[in-house]
Backbone as JSON, one array per atom type, in Angstrom:
{
  "sequence": "MQLKLDNNVSQFADEIEALSGLNLYDCYQCGKCSAGCPVSQFTQESPTRLIRLIQLNQKETVLNSKTPYLCASCSTCSERCPMEIDVAKVMETVRILASREGVKPAVKEVVNFSGAFLDSVKSNGRLFELGMTISFNLRNRTPLKDAMLGPVMLQKGKLGLFPQSIKNKEKIKNIFNNSSYFEPKEEKKEH",
  "N": [[7.55, 14.59, 20.54], [4.62, 16.3, 21.15], [1.37, 15.44, 22.12], [-1.95, 16.4, 21.74], [-4.67, 15.72, 23.57], [-8.14, 15.03, 23.39], [-11.44, 15.03, 24.9], [-12.79, 12.92, 23.81], [-11.3, 10.46, 23.31], [-11.39, 7.82, 22.25], [-12.71, 7.91, 19.82], [-11.62, 7.82, 17.1], [-10.37, 5.29, 17.06], [-12.61, 3.73, 17.43], [-13.91, 4.25, 15.03], [-12.13, 3.06, 13.21], [-12.4, 0.44, 14.1], [-15.1, -0.04, 13.46], [-14.99, -0.12, 10.68], [-13.07, -2.13, 10.16], [-13.44, -4.21, 11.94], [-11.71, -4.72, 13.98], [-10.43, -4.56, 17.27], [-8.51, -2.16, 18.46], [-7.68, -1.55, 20.96], [-6.83, -3.8, 22.15], [-4.19, -3.97, 21.64], [-1.11, -3.89, 23.23], [1.24, -2.63, 22.81], [3.67, -4.11, 22.33], [5.51, -4.27, 20.29], [6.22, -6.25, 18.46], [5.13, -6.32, 15.91], [6.34, -4.18, 14.59], [9.01, -4.93, 14.78], [9.19, -7.05, 13.02], [8.5, -5.96, 10.61], [9.17, -5.45, 7.21], [9.4, -2.99, 5.96], [9.52, -0.99, 7.83], [11.72, 0.61, 8.38], [11.59, 2.55, 6.47], [9.38, 4.04, 6.92], [7.33, 6.7, 8.33], [6.11, 6.41, 10.84], [6.32, 3.61, 12.95], [4.54, 0.44, 12.71], [3.6, -0.15, 15.31], [3.63, 2.36, 16.57], [1.84, 3.76, 14.93], [-0.57, 2.45, 15.49], [-0.77, 3.15, 18.18], [-1.1, 5.93, 17.9], [-3.61, 5.92, 16.72], [-5.11, 4.88, 18.84], [-4.89, 7.06, 20.52], [-6.47, 8.93, 19.34], [-5.44, 10.48, 17.24], [-6.21, 11.37, 14.59], [-5.78, 13.06, 12.29], [-2.97, 13.05, 12.04], [-2.53, 10.31, 11.58], [-4.05, 9.81, 9.21], [-2.62, 11.34, 7.41], [-0.19, 10.15, 7.3], [2.68, 8.48, 5.89], [3.06, 5.83, 6.33], [0.82, 3.84, 6.1], [0.64, 3.72, 3.32], [3.1, 2.84, 2.45], [3.16, 0.32, 3.41], [3.68, -3.07, 2.79], [1.78, -5.0, 2.8], [2.33, -7.6, 3.56], [1.72, -9.03, 5.76], [3.32, -9.93, 7.85], [3.47, -8.58, 10.25], [0.89, -8.98, 11.25], [0.86, -11.74, 11.62], [2.75, -12.02, 13.64], [1.69, -10.77, 15.83], [0.86, -11.03, 19.2], [-1.66, -10.61, 20.17], [-3.29, -11.1, 18.11], [-4.02, -9.1, 16.29], [-4.86, -7.87, 13.18], [-2.71, -6.21, 11.67], [-1.98, -5.44, 9.1], [-4.46, -5.22, 7.92], [-5.42, -3.06, 9.35], [-3.79, -1.03, 8.29], [-4.7, -1.02, 5.64], [-7.34, -0.26, 6.11], [-6.96, 2.33, 7.11], [-5.98, 3.57, 4.79], [-8.25, 3.37, 3.13], [-10.12, 4.84, 4.62], [-8.87, 7.37, 4.63], [-9.05, 7.95, 1.9], [-11.86, 8.02, 1.56], [-12.42, 10.24, 3.11], [-11.35, 12.22, 1.66], [-8.67, 12.89, 1.9], [-5.53, 13.76, 0.7], [-3.33, 11.35, -0.68], [-0.42, 10.36, 1.12], [1.7, 9.2, -0.15], [1.64, 9.44, -3.24], [2.41, 7.97, -5.49], [2.06, 5.28, -4.91], [-0.72, 5.04, -4.75], [-1.31, 5.84, -7.35], [-0.12, 3.76, -8.79], [-1.67, 1.56, -7.92], [-4.17, 2.38, -8.88], [-3.69, 2.47, -11.7], [-3.07, -0.2, -12.16], [-5.47, -1.54, -11.32], [-7.34, -0.35, -13.05], [-6.44, -1.35, -15.5], [-6.9, -4.1, -15.17], [-9.67, -4.04, -14.83], [-10.51, -3.1, -17.34], [-9.51, -5.01, -19.18], [-9.78, -7.49, -18.06], [-7.59, -8.74, -17.23], [-4.11, -8.08, -16.51], [-2.57, -5.62, -18.51], [0.49, -4.97, -19.25], [2.02, -2.96, -20.64], [0.13, -0.93, -21.17], [-0.64, -0.37, -18.54], [1.77, 0.61, -17.49], [2.17, 2.92, -19.02], [-0.13, 4.36, -18.26], [0.39, 4.62, -15.49], [2.76, 6.17, -15.53], [1.77, 8.51, -16.74], [-0.08, 9.34, -14.81], [1.68, 10.04, -12.81], [2.87, 12.16, -13.93], [5.15, 11.79, -15.47], [5.66, 11.07, -18.28], [7.57, 9.97, -20.09], [9.21, 8.36, -18.65], [11.37, 5.67, -18.29], [11.03, 5.06, -20.97], [12.88, 4.26, -22.87], [13.32, 1.63, -22.3], [11.16, 0.26, -23.27], [11.16, -0.5, -26.18], [13.21, -2.46, -26.15], [12.19, -4.36, -24.37], [9.86, -5.08, -25.74], [10.99, -6.21, -28.05], [12.27, -8.44, -26.98], [10.12, -9.9, -26.25], [8.97, -9.51, -23.78], [7.02, -7.7, -23.21], [3.7, -7.15, -24.3], [2.35, -5.7, -27.25], [-0.3, -5.15, -27.62], [-3.33, -5.35, -25.68], [-4.4, -8.41, -24.11], [-7.44, -9.91, -23.92], [-9.7, -11.57, -21.66], [-12.06, -14.31, -21.64], [-15.44, -13.61, -20.87], [-15.05, -11.09, -19.58], [-16.76, -9.26, -18.59], [-17.67, -10.2, -16.19], [-15.58, -9.62, -14.49], [-15.66, -6.83, -14.6], [-18.11, -6.48, -13.33], [-17.48, -7.26, -10.73], [-15.86, -5.13, -9.94], [-17.73, -3.04, -10.22], [-19.61, -3.74, -8.29], [-18.33, -3.47, -5.91], [-17.83, -1.63, -2.96], [-15.44, -0.46, -2.44], [-14.51, 0.73, -4.71], [-15.99, 2.99, -5.1], [-16.87, 6.31, -6.26], [-14.63, 8.91, -5.34], [-14.73, 11.46, -2.77], [-14.55, 15.07, -3.0], [-11.21, 16.2, -3.0], [-9.24, 17.31, -0.21], [-6.94, 19.33, 1.59], [-5.12, 18.5, 4.53]],
  "CA": [[6.31, 15.05, 19.94], [3.54, 16.47, 22.11], [0.05, 15.12, 21.61], [-3.05, 17.08, 22.42], [-5.78, 14.79, 23.68], [-9.44, 15.62, 23.7], [-12.27, 14.22, 25.8], [-13.34, 11.77, 23.1], [-10.09, 9.8, 22.84], [-11.62, 6.56, 21.53], [-13.52, 8.1, 18.62], [-10.95, 7.34, 15.89], [-10.2, 3.83, 17.19], [-13.94, 3.16, 17.2], [-14.15, 4.36, 13.6], [-11.32, 2.01, 12.59], [-13.02, -0.84, 14.46], [-16.34, -0.19, 12.7], [-14.65, -0.47, 9.3], [-12.21, -3.31, 10.05], [-13.81, -5.26, 12.87], [-10.58, -4.96, 14.88], [-10.36, -3.74, 18.47], [-7.12, -1.76, 18.61], [-7.33, -1.42, 22.38], [-6.17, -5.04, 22.56], [-2.75, -3.78, 21.43], [-0.42, -3.39, 24.42], [2.48, -1.97, 22.37], [4.84, -4.97, 22.54], [6.47, -3.93, 19.25], [6.55, -7.37, 17.58], [4.74, -5.98, 14.53], [7.37, -3.29, 14.04], [10.27, -5.67, 14.71], [9.17, -7.92, 11.85], [8.07, -5.23, 9.41], [10.28, -5.25, 6.28], [9.47, -1.61, 5.46], [9.42, -0.02, 8.93], [12.83, 1.56, 8.34], [11.29, 3.58, 5.48], [8.12, 4.7, 7.26], [7.34, 7.79, 9.31], [5.79, 5.8, 12.13], [6.3, 2.15, 12.93], [3.17, -0.04, 12.91], [3.25, -0.01, 16.73], [3.36, 3.78, 16.84], [0.62, 4.15, 14.22], [-1.7, 1.95, 16.28], [-0.86, 4.0, 19.38], [-1.69, 7.21, 17.48], [-5.05, 5.68, 16.54], [-5.66, 4.78, 20.19], [-4.89, 8.4, 21.12], [-7.36, 9.78, 18.55], [-4.64, 11.4, 16.42], [-6.72, 11.05, 13.27], [-5.13, 13.83, 11.24], [-1.61, 12.53, 11.9], [-2.6, 8.97, 10.99], [-4.53, 9.88, 7.82], [-1.61, 11.99, 6.58], [1.05, 9.4, 7.44], [3.13, 7.67, 4.76], [3.16, 4.43, 6.74], [-0.15, 2.92, 5.48], [0.88, 3.63, 1.88], [4.33, 2.09, 2.24], [2.93, -1.04, 3.9], [3.75, -4.07, 1.71], [0.66, -5.93, 3.02], [2.89, -8.96, 3.64], [1.07, -9.6, 6.95], [4.26, -10.39, 8.87], [3.04, -7.93, 11.5], [-0.33, -9.64, 11.71], [1.22, -13.09, 12.08], [3.58, -11.95, 14.85], [0.98, -10.11, 16.93], [0.36, -11.97, 20.21], [-3.08, -10.33, 20.41], [-3.95, -11.45, 16.85], [-4.52, -7.92, 15.57], [-4.46, -7.88, 11.78], [-2.14, -4.88, 11.48], [-2.05, -5.14, 7.67], [-5.84, -4.77, 7.68], [-5.49, -1.7, 9.91], [-3.17, -0.14, 7.3], [-5.64, -0.92, 4.52], [-8.49, 0.51, 6.6], [-6.55, 3.74, 7.17], [-5.95, 4.06, 3.4], [-9.63, 3.5, 2.66], [-10.72, 5.96, 5.36], [-8.27, 8.6, 4.1], [-9.64, 8.18, 0.58], [-13.26, 8.41, 1.75], [-12.48, 11.57, 3.7], [-10.77, 13.17, 0.72], [-7.3, 13.26, 2.27], [-4.58, 13.43, -0.37], [-2.41, 10.3, -0.23], [0.92, 10.81, 1.5], [2.61, 8.66, -1.17], [0.73, 9.36, -4.38], [2.84, 6.97, -6.46], [1.45, 4.0, -4.54], [-2.12, 5.12, -5.16], [-1.31, 5.88, -8.81], [0.17, 2.41, -9.26], [-2.86, 0.74, -7.67], [-5.2, 2.82, -9.82], [-3.33, 2.03, -13.05], [-3.18, -1.66, -12.16], [-6.87, -1.93, -11.24], [-8.0, 0.09, -14.29], [-6.05, -2.29, -16.54], [-7.63, -5.35, -14.92], [-11.1, -3.79, -15.07], [-10.73, -2.95, -18.78], [-9.11, -6.16, -19.98], [-9.98, -8.74, -17.35], [-6.25, -9.14, -16.78], [-3.15, -6.97, -16.58], [-1.86, -5.27, -19.75], [1.64, -4.3, -18.64], [2.41, -1.74, -21.35], [-0.9, 0.08, -20.9], [-0.56, 0.02, -17.13], [2.98, 1.42, -17.3], [1.89, 4.24, -19.61], [-1.1, 5.01, -17.37], [1.09, 4.96, -14.25], [3.67, 7.3, -15.8], [0.96, 9.71, -16.98], [-0.63, 9.76, -13.52], [2.78, 10.64, -12.05], [3.38, 13.27, -14.76], [6.47, 11.42, -15.99], [5.23, 10.23, -19.41], [8.65, 9.31, -20.81], [10.05, 7.59, -17.72], [11.68, 4.3, -18.73], [10.59, 4.88, -22.36], [13.92, 3.57, -23.64], [13.25, 0.2, -22.01], [10.03, -0.31, -23.99], [11.51, -1.25, -27.39], [14.01, -3.64, -25.8], [11.29, -5.36, -23.78], [9.0, -5.56, -26.83], [11.81, -7.05, -28.92], [12.54, -9.69, -26.27], [8.85, -10.56, -25.96], [8.62, -9.32, -22.37], [5.82, -6.86, -23.2], [2.84, -7.25, -25.46], [2.01, -4.39, -27.81], [-1.74, -4.99, -27.49], [-3.86, -6.1, -24.53], [-5.09, -9.67, -24.33], [-8.63, -9.97, -23.07], [-10.14, -12.9, -21.25], [-13.48, -14.56, -21.86], [-16.32, -13.16, -19.78], [-14.45, -10.0, -18.81], [-17.85, -8.53, -17.96], [-17.74, -10.67, -14.8], [-14.57, -8.84, -13.76], [-16.21, -5.47, -14.46], [-19.17, -6.54, -12.32], [-16.83, -7.28, -9.41], [-15.48, -3.75, -9.67], [-18.93, -2.22, -10.08], [-20.35, -4.12, -7.09], [-17.5, -3.27, -4.73], [-17.88, -0.27, -2.42], [-14.07, 0.07, -2.41], [-14.27, 1.48, -5.93], [-16.94, 4.09, -5.22], [-16.21, 7.6, -6.56], [-14.07, 9.6, -4.17], [-15.21, 12.81, -2.51], [-13.61, 16.15, -3.35], [-9.97, 16.15, -2.21], [-8.95, 18.47, 0.6], [-5.65, 19.27, 2.28], [-5.18, 18.52, 6.0]],
  "C": [[5.24, 15.15, 21.02], [2.22, 16.18, 21.44], [-0.99, 15.85, 22.43], [-4.25, 16.15, 22.4], [-7.07, 15.53, 23.98], [-10.23, 14.65, 24.57], [-12.77, 12.94, 25.14], [-12.2, 10.96, 22.47], [-10.37, 8.58, 21.98], [-12.33, 6.72, 20.2], [-12.88, 7.51, 17.36], [-10.75, 5.83, 15.92], [-11.54, 3.12, 16.96], [-14.3, 3.18, 15.72], [-13.38, 3.28, 12.83], [-11.95, 0.64, 12.87], [-14.3, -1.08, 13.66], [-16.07, -0.63, 11.26], [-13.92, -1.81, 9.18], [-12.64, -4.49, 10.91], [-12.73, -5.58, 13.89], [-10.62, -4.01, 16.07], [-8.9, -3.39, 18.74], [-6.72, -1.54, 20.06], [-6.77, -2.72, 22.94], [-4.66, -4.92, 22.43], [-2.12, -3.2, 22.69], [1.0, -2.92, 24.09], [3.73, -2.81, 22.62], [5.92, -4.72, 21.48], [6.84, -5.07, 18.31], [6.2, -7.07, 16.13], [5.82, -5.13, 13.87], [8.7, -4.02, 13.87], [10.33, -6.55, 13.46], [8.85, -7.23, 10.55], [9.25, -4.97, 8.47], [10.41, -3.81, 5.78], [9.49, -0.57, 6.58], [10.57, 0.99, 8.92], [12.58, 2.71, 7.36], [10.06, 4.4, 5.84], [8.32, 5.82, 8.27], [7.14, 7.24, 10.71], [5.84, 4.29, 11.95], [4.84, 1.7, 13.06], [2.71, 0.12, 14.36], [2.85, 1.42, 17.05], [2.07, 4.23, 16.15], [-0.62, 3.67, 14.99], [-1.87, 2.79, 17.55], [-1.47, 5.35, 19.03], [-3.19, 7.07, 17.25], [-5.72, 5.6, 17.91], [-5.79, 6.15, 20.85], [-5.69, 9.42, 20.31], [-6.61, 10.82, 17.71], [-4.95, 11.16, 14.94], [-5.98, 11.77, 12.16], [-3.71, 13.33, 10.98], [-1.61, 11.19, 11.19], [-3.01, 9.04, 9.52], [-3.52, 10.52, 6.88], [-0.25, 11.28, 6.64], [1.39, 8.64, 6.16], [3.06, 6.18, 5.07], [2.12, 3.51, 6.1], [0.08, 2.72, 3.98], [2.13, 2.83, 1.55], [4.23, 0.64, 2.7], [2.9, -2.0, 2.71], [2.6, -5.07, 1.78], [1.13, -7.38, 3.05], [2.31, -9.73, 4.81], [2.03, -10.23, 7.96], [3.85, -9.84, 10.23], [1.84, -8.65, 12.1], [-0.04, -11.02, 12.27], [1.98, -13.06, 13.4], [2.83, -11.4, 16.06], [0.44, -11.13, 17.93], [-1.13, -11.77, 20.53], [-3.93, -10.57, 19.16], [-4.63, -10.27, 16.18], [-3.98, -7.99, 14.15], [-3.98, -6.48, 11.4], [-2.18, -4.48, 10.0], [-3.45, -4.65, 7.3], [-6.06, -3.37, 8.24], [-4.94, -0.71, 8.89], [-4.1, 0.06, 6.11], [-6.85, -0.07, 4.91], [-8.16, 2.0, 6.67], [-6.51, 4.33, 5.76], [-7.36, 4.3, 2.87], [-10.3, 4.7, 3.33], [-10.17, 7.29, 4.86], [-8.87, 8.95, 2.75], [-11.09, 8.66, 0.71], [-13.39, 9.83, 2.3], [-11.81, 12.63, 2.83], [-9.38, 13.64, 1.08], [-6.37, 12.84, 1.13], [-3.61, 12.38, 0.14], [-1.02, 10.84, 0.05], [1.98, 10.31, 0.52], [1.77, 8.41, -2.41], [1.12, 8.3, -5.39], [2.23, 5.6, -6.17], [-0.01, 3.96, -4.99], [-2.22, 5.13, -6.68], [-1.04, 4.5, -9.4], [-1.06, 1.51, -9.1], [-3.97, 1.09, -8.65], [-4.94, 2.34, -11.23], [-3.5, 0.52, -13.18], [-4.65, -2.09, -12.21], [-7.65, -1.51, -12.49], [-7.69, -0.87, -15.43], [-6.81, -3.61, -16.39], [-9.11, -5.17, -15.21], [-11.39, -3.73, -16.57], [-10.53, -4.25, -19.55], [-9.4, -7.51, -19.32], [-8.68, -9.33, -16.84], [-5.32, -7.96, -16.97], [-2.57, -6.84, -17.99], [-0.71, -4.37, -19.32], [1.99, -2.98, -19.31], [1.41, -0.61, -21.08], [-0.87, 0.56, -19.47], [0.64, 0.92, -16.88], [2.77, 2.83, -17.85], [0.93, 5.02, -18.71], [-0.44, 5.47, -16.07], [2.0, 6.17, -14.46], [2.89, 8.59, -16.06], [0.37, 10.23, -15.67], [0.43, 10.46, -12.67], [3.42, 11.82, -12.77], [4.84, 13.05, -15.18], [6.26, 10.52, -17.21], [6.36, 9.47, -20.11], [9.58, 8.49, -19.91], [10.17, 6.15, -18.22], [11.26, 4.02, -20.17], [11.62, 4.1, -23.18], [13.93, 2.06, -23.38], [12.17, -0.5, -22.83], [10.42, -1.1, -25.23], [12.31, -2.53, -27.1], [13.11, -4.75, -25.25], [10.31, -5.92, -24.82], [9.75, -6.55, -27.71], [12.08, -8.42, -28.27], [11.27, -10.45, -25.89], [8.41, -10.45, -24.51], [7.36, -8.48, -22.2], [5.01, -7.14, -24.46], [2.47, -5.85, -25.95], [0.51, -4.09, -27.65], [-2.25, -5.8, -26.3], [-4.5, -7.41, -24.96], [-6.27, -9.71, -23.37], [-8.93, -11.41, -22.7], [-11.6, -13.07, -21.64], [-14.25, -14.05, -20.65], [-15.72, -12.04, -18.94], [-15.52, -9.12, -18.17], [-18.01, -8.96, -16.5], [-16.75, -9.9, -13.93], [-15.08, -7.42, -13.55], [-17.3, -5.43, -13.4], [-18.6, -6.57, -10.9], [-16.45, -5.86, -9.01], [-16.71, -2.89, -9.4], [-19.71, -2.51, -8.8], [-19.57, -3.9, -5.8], [-17.57, -1.82, -4.26], [-16.5, 0.36, -2.37], [-13.82, 0.98, -3.61], [-15.3, 2.58, -6.17], [-16.2, 5.37, -5.58], [-15.78, 8.29, -5.28], [-14.7, 10.98, -4.03], [-14.16, 13.81, -2.97], [-12.4, 16.11, -2.43], [-9.78, 17.43, -1.43], [-7.61, 18.26, 1.3], [-5.9, 19.28, 3.78], [-3.93, 19.1, 6.54]]
}
């Protein structure tokens, strides 16, 4: 793969640093993060390579990569890094930056799952599994996926038919409302 470098190579790394507080130029590409990553075999770029692409100002490639979305956020990479770079935080920062810039997620199912999960918690103060599953399937345009499992799980008491709310769920809503992470997204654009 040939990379085209411009005169302002550090711009994207500086942007990541401003959001995450991490200096990615401390990374000397030892590969320990990638060696310990449980999902690296499924990603486009290893964590090591993604950080190198950030260092080389390859913003479009990074923001359109599947790697940050497939990251399990287990922090194995962060724990193994001899330079103490929180690689899991880098992945989260890339996802946030992509969302803020209106880049369509490379793995929409991950974003749809997160959205369905967080909407359920915001509405009920806790997770309502049945409602979240329905919301997730609708977001993925697969409304009947796993529908045959529903009655069996209801019968065995594994799913509740109605959501259970917690006391003071307004406090949970306030957390969501006060967090900049949940700000409305800009108009989506293709890169």
